[in-house]
């Protein structure tokens, strides 16, 4: 079955990639966005572990898959190192990521896994070399820190996607959805624009919006508020995902995001996977579901909102280009997210 038709049958997805509030005409705050060159066979992609630790054996499936795409893989110094839960000490993780950023022969850096750790080193990284030698930085979850900081400080596009610990151990035994999510990383690195289409949720707020795509892990975005990595969302399409939180904790996160002004002037809002933990005591159940928690924060907002987008801590976690100009169309039956030709 051709991949295009398979994704359509999933109701989810064709990957190759909201005019804002007030007639959807607001200009993005950051007009200097640029993207690295797309990759070609023979290019070097490096693997580093700036957050949690991972072994050399655990990244082997990812290495093999990247090589099958014609890429040359360089293993960072942090792979196999461990300091508590981290992939080496703060100093080791900083030095490894900085060395790969500085190296003009490296065209992309794939974070090996998430966990926790980037917030401890982000202020020690000099991102200025990326202006002269831009490269793709790739990952999700804790790597949201990196995406947000890059967007705020450099205007460089980056890739929110699965990491090494999500590659299947045996490609021949992986199911088609898992393969499609991994191949979406390849498609994006080699220049295929984003294009998603999937079935609508009855909770959606209809409309069309155009803006730069920003976002990531909800808890991480909340924790960056007021910092040098704070994500500015005015005129943007914001996507959020999270996992392992109680519903009351998700409610608190979203209230904080709302109170910090991040929901006021969006071009659109995308809600991805939100795996939440059940209350330990049935009598203490929160009393609202995820959709209700989100929508009550948006009483005064008229931009499009969609739920169940294929991004997050789940199998259907497709690659998204942070910073890309996109059109979000939320119709009664269909959701479409389409990358527009805007980056230089």
XYZ file of C-alpha atoms in Angstrom:
344
model
C 0.000 0.000 0.000
C 1.409 3.391 -0.881
C 2.306 5.475 2.140
C 0.036 8.318 1.052
C -2.976 6.023 1.028
C -1.976 4.337 4.255
C -1.842 7.657 6.068
C -5.170 8.680 4.664
C -6.702 5.441 5.917
C -5.342 6.159 9.360
C -7.469 9.290 9.153
C -4.316 10.990 10.057
C -2.014 11.948 7.829
C -0.189 12.871 4.791
C 3.210 14.163 5.565
C 5.473 15.427 2.869
C 5.410 19.419 5.921
C -4.495 30.530 10.904
C -4.882 33.866 9.767
C -4.751 35.326 13.239
C -7.448 36.982 15.303
C -8.682 40.322 13.951
C -9.294 39.239 10.346
C -6.213 37.005 10.648
C -3.782 39.637 9.416
C -1.290 40.115 12.235
C 2.396 39.857 11.323
C 4.543 37.410 13.307
C 6.816 39.055 15.865
C 9.878 37.284 14.462
C 10.388 38.149 10.797
C 14.008 36.935 10.693
C 13.229 33.216 10.689
C 15.558 31.105 8.584
C 16.148 27.398 8.165
C 19.226 25.229 7.683
C 19.961 23.646 4.302
C 18.139 20.386 3.684
C 20.280 17.270 3.865
C 21.639 15.163 1.029
C 23.296 11.764 0.868
C 26.676 11.763 2.590
C 25.883 14.601 4.993
C 26.846 14.197 8.643
C 24.173 13.914 11.315
C 25.451 13.808 14.892
C 23.804 12.211 17.922
C 24.181 13.865 21.316
C 22.536 13.375 24.701
C 22.056 16.827 26.279
C 19.375 15.552 28.676
C 19.001 11.963 29.964
C 21.583 9.205 29.609
C 21.520 6.521 26.955
C 23.844 3.693 25.956
C 25.609 3.127 22.658
C 23.658 -0.095 22.245
C 20.334 1.710 22.671
C 21.021 4.135 19.824
C 22.117 1.426 17.359
C 18.663 1.092 15.702
C 18.615 4.834 15.053
C 22.169 4.778 13.715
C 21.305 1.991 11.298
C 18.192 3.769 10.096
C 19.970 7.081 9.572
C 22.683 5.300 7.607
C 20.020 3.659 5.445
C 18.964 7.180 4.428
C 22.481 7.790 3.078
C 23.637 9.878 6.041
C 26.964 9.656 7.852
C 26.423 9.318 11.601
C 28.761 10.878 14.146
C 28.389 9.770 17.774
C 28.688 12.513 20.372
C 30.877 12.190 23.450
C 27.854 12.054 25.764
C 26.552 8.746 24.385
C 27.267 6.113 27.015
C 28.159 8.635 29.692
C 26.120 8.939 32.876
C 25.928 11.310 35.794
C 22.858 10.436 37.847
C 19.986 10.592 35.363
C 21.948 12.781 32.933
C 24.013 11.897 29.865
C 27.183 13.041 31.570
C 27.870 16.022 33.811
C 26.497 19.445 32.959
C 29.976 20.395 31.738
C 30.259 17.284 29.547
C 26.832 17.752 28.006
C 27.486 21.444 27.367
C 30.853 20.726 25.750
C 29.464 17.967 23.534
C 26.565 20.002 22.194
C 28.783 23.070 21.730
C 31.404 21.087 19.806
C 28.768 19.768 17.408
C 27.196 23.211 16.974
C 30.614 24.688 16.199
C 31.552 22.014 13.656
C 30.562 23.215 10.148
C 30.744 19.666 8.777
C 27.819 18.595 10.986
C 24.538 19.351 9.186
C 22.076 18.092 11.832
C 22.083 17.105 15.515
C 19.644 14.482 16.753
C 19.074 14.440 20.505
C 19.302 10.847 21.691
C 16.471 11.063 24.227
C 14.576 13.454 26.466
C 14.053 13.097 30.188
C 15.447 16.138 31.937
C 18.579 18.224 31.687
C 18.593 20.869 28.953
C 17.444 23.655 31.263
C 20.648 23.111 33.272
C 22.923 23.829 30.303
C 20.969 26.012 27.871
C 22.501 29.300 29.088
C 25.983 27.886 28.675
C 25.583 27.187 24.944
C 26.784 29.716 22.379
C 24.354 29.472 19.460
C 25.984 32.224 17.391
C 27.866 29.747 15.153
C 24.496 28.610 13.835
C 24.136 31.949 12.057
C 27.123 31.147 9.863
C 26.637 27.387 9.703
C 22.956 26.611 10.412
C 22.005 23.000 11.113
C 18.911 21.082 12.107
C 18.438 20.383 15.820
C 15.999 17.548 16.444
C 14.013 16.148 19.372
C 10.990 16.640 21.618
C 9.841 16.502 25.261
C 12.690 18.076 27.288
C 14.161 19.266 23.969
C 11.304 21.800 23.939
C 13.770 23.962 25.903
C 16.084 23.921 22.908
C 13.334 24.623 20.355
C 11.993 27.556 22.371
C 15.447 29.019 22.982
C 16.457 28.704 19.333
C 13.273 30.400 18.155
C 13.635 33.215 20.678
C 17.352 33.854 20.252
C 18.274 32.892 16.696
C 15.131 32.572 14.569
C 16.408 29.181 13.409
C 13.877 26.546 12.386
C 14.186 23.181 14.161
C 12.498 19.781 14.150
C 10.171 18.533 16.897
C 10.161 14.762 16.505
C 10.934 11.370 17.926
C 14.473 10.661 19.096
C 16.819 7.666 19.127
C 15.000 5.872 21.945
C 11.836 5.762 19.785
C 13.351 4.026 16.759
C 12.183 0.403 16.439
C 14.733 -2.253 17.396
C 13.837 -4.277 14.306
C 12.579 -2.220 11.364
C 11.164 -5.275 9.627
C 8.891 -5.971 12.592
C 7.739 -2.388 13.215
C 4.126 -1.525 12.413
C 3.295 0.920 9.631
C 2.417 3.805 11.938
C 5.728 3.569 13.805
C 7.606 3.464 10.503
C 5.674 6.452 9.155
C 6.563 8.609 12.155
C 10.265 7.805 11.813
C 10.192 8.395 8.056
C 8.589 11.780 8.676
C 11.938 12.850 10.179
C 13.704 11.781 6.986
C 11.154 13.589 4.831
C 11.617 16.815 6.744
C 15.428 16.639 6.759
C 15.448 16.084 2.997
C 13.062 18.953 2.247
C 9.563 17.528 1.965
C 7.078 20.136 3.328
C 4.598 19.347 6.076
C 1.078 18.391 5.097
C -1.261 16.741 7.584
C -4.893 15.777 7.235
C -6.962 13.872 9.775
C -10.481 13.487 11.134
C -11.982 16.245 13.272
C -12.886 16.068 16.958
C -16.339 17.246 18.086
C -14.575 19.507 20.595
C -12.762 21.519 17.916
C -13.224 25.259 17.460
C -13.652 25.876 13.724
C -11.750 28.371 11.633
C -8.594 28.993 9.621
C -5.374 30.551 10.836
C -1.919 31.301 9.427
C 1.175 31.768 11.549
C 4.541 30.380 12.526
C 4.358 26.985 14.211
C 5.770 26.941 17.758
C 5.283 24.806 20.843
C 6.129 21.481 22.400
C 5.812 20.013 25.859
C 3.231 21.897 27.912
C 4.972 21.611 31.285
C 8.276 22.708 29.789
C 6.737 25.742 28.079
C 5.087 26.722 31.347
C 8.418 26.446 33.184
C 10.196 28.722 30.679
C 7.885 31.690 31.359
C 9.821 34.823 32.235
C 13.183 33.309 31.257
C 15.515 34.055 28.368
C 13.946 31.062 26.587
C 10.346 32.191 27.081
C 8.237 31.382 24.048
C 6.504 34.375 22.457
C 3.241 33.220 20.900
C 1.510 36.317 19.542
C 0.327 35.634 15.983
C 1.623 32.045 16.131
C 0.113 28.565 15.766
C 0.836 26.989 19.166
C 0.987 23.215 19.640
C 1.001 21.540 23.060
C 1.455 17.962 24.305
C 2.255 16.262 27.596
C 2.262 12.976 29.444
C 2.148 11.522 32.937
C 0.327 14.446 34.582
C -2.847 14.518 36.651
C -5.743 16.465 35.150
C -5.547 19.068 37.908
C -1.878 19.575 37.049
C -2.721 20.070 33.355
C -5.369 22.576 34.441
C -2.794 24.467 36.497
C -0.294 24.498 33.621
C -2.851 25.905 31.218
C -3.990 28.565 33.677
C -0.359 29.660 34.005
C 0.075 29.666 30.229
C -3.113 31.700 29.883
C -2.129 34.159 32.642
C 1.242 34.706 30.972
C -0.638 35.877 27.854
C 0.310 32.976 25.618
C -3.290 32.139 24.648
C -4.552 35.662 23.976
C -3.488 36.466 20.411
C -2.766 33.143 18.782
C -3.432 32.362 15.134
C -4.454 28.858 16.192
C -4.073 26.239 18.908
C -3.169 22.571 18.358
C -3.657 20.070 21.177
C -1.688 16.874 20.690
C -1.431 13.828 22.909
C -2.065 14.382 26.625
C -1.715 11.125 28.523
C -2.930 11.865 32.032
C -2.739 9.820 35.202
C -5.954 8.772 36.958
C -6.561 10.178 40.403
C -5.210 7.977 43.181
C -8.512 8.415 45.001
C -11.736 8.113 42.956
C -13.451 10.653 45.200
C -10.805 13.196 44.207
C -11.320 12.954 40.440
C -10.898 16.405 38.909
C -14.354 16.571 37.321
C -13.346 17.962 33.911
C -11.856 16.170 30.915
C -8.919 17.473 28.887
C -11.084 19.140 26.269
C -13.112 20.995 28.902
C -9.922 22.079 30.657
C -8.580 23.567 27.425
C -11.756 25.182 26.130
C -12.653 26.988 29.341
C -9.378 28.930 28.978
C -10.495 30.121 25.532
C -13.867 31.723 26.233
C -12.781 35.053 24.733
C -10.723 33.618 21.833
C -11.923 33.235 18.246
C -9.036 31.389 16.619
C -9.222 27.747 15.420
C -8.549 25.000 17.960
C -8.060 21.305 17.225
C -7.612 18.240 19.430
C -5.984 14.830 18.964
C -3.227 16.071 16.665
C -0.615 13.338 15.973
C 2.179 14.759 18.137
C 3.329 13.911 21.645
C 4.453 11.056 23.880
C 2.678 8.435 21.791
C 3.238 6.212 18.790
C 1.703 8.676 16.308
C 4.239 11.407 17.016
C 5.047 12.937 13.637
C 7.796 15.420 12.873
C 6.867 19.113 13.002
C 9.011 22.012 11.837
C 9.189 24.606 14.605
C 9.150 28.097 13.141
C 7.590 27.152 9.802
C 4.808 29.307 8.438
C 1.715 27.082 8.297
C -1.987 27.216 7.574
C -4.276 25.482 10.081
C -7.751 24.674 8.751
C -10.239 23.323 11.274
C -13.423 22.256 9.519
C -16.409 20.261 10.740
C -15.030 16.975 9.419
C -11.366 17.537 8.639
C -8.245 19.123 10.091
C -5.463 20.269 7.768
C -2.049 21.643 8.649
C -0.083 22.762 5.600
C 3.366 24.305 5.430
C 3.542 27.481 3.360
C 6.623 28.526 1.312
C 7.950 31.239 3.591
C 11.424 30.397 4.868
C 14.601 31.585 3.255
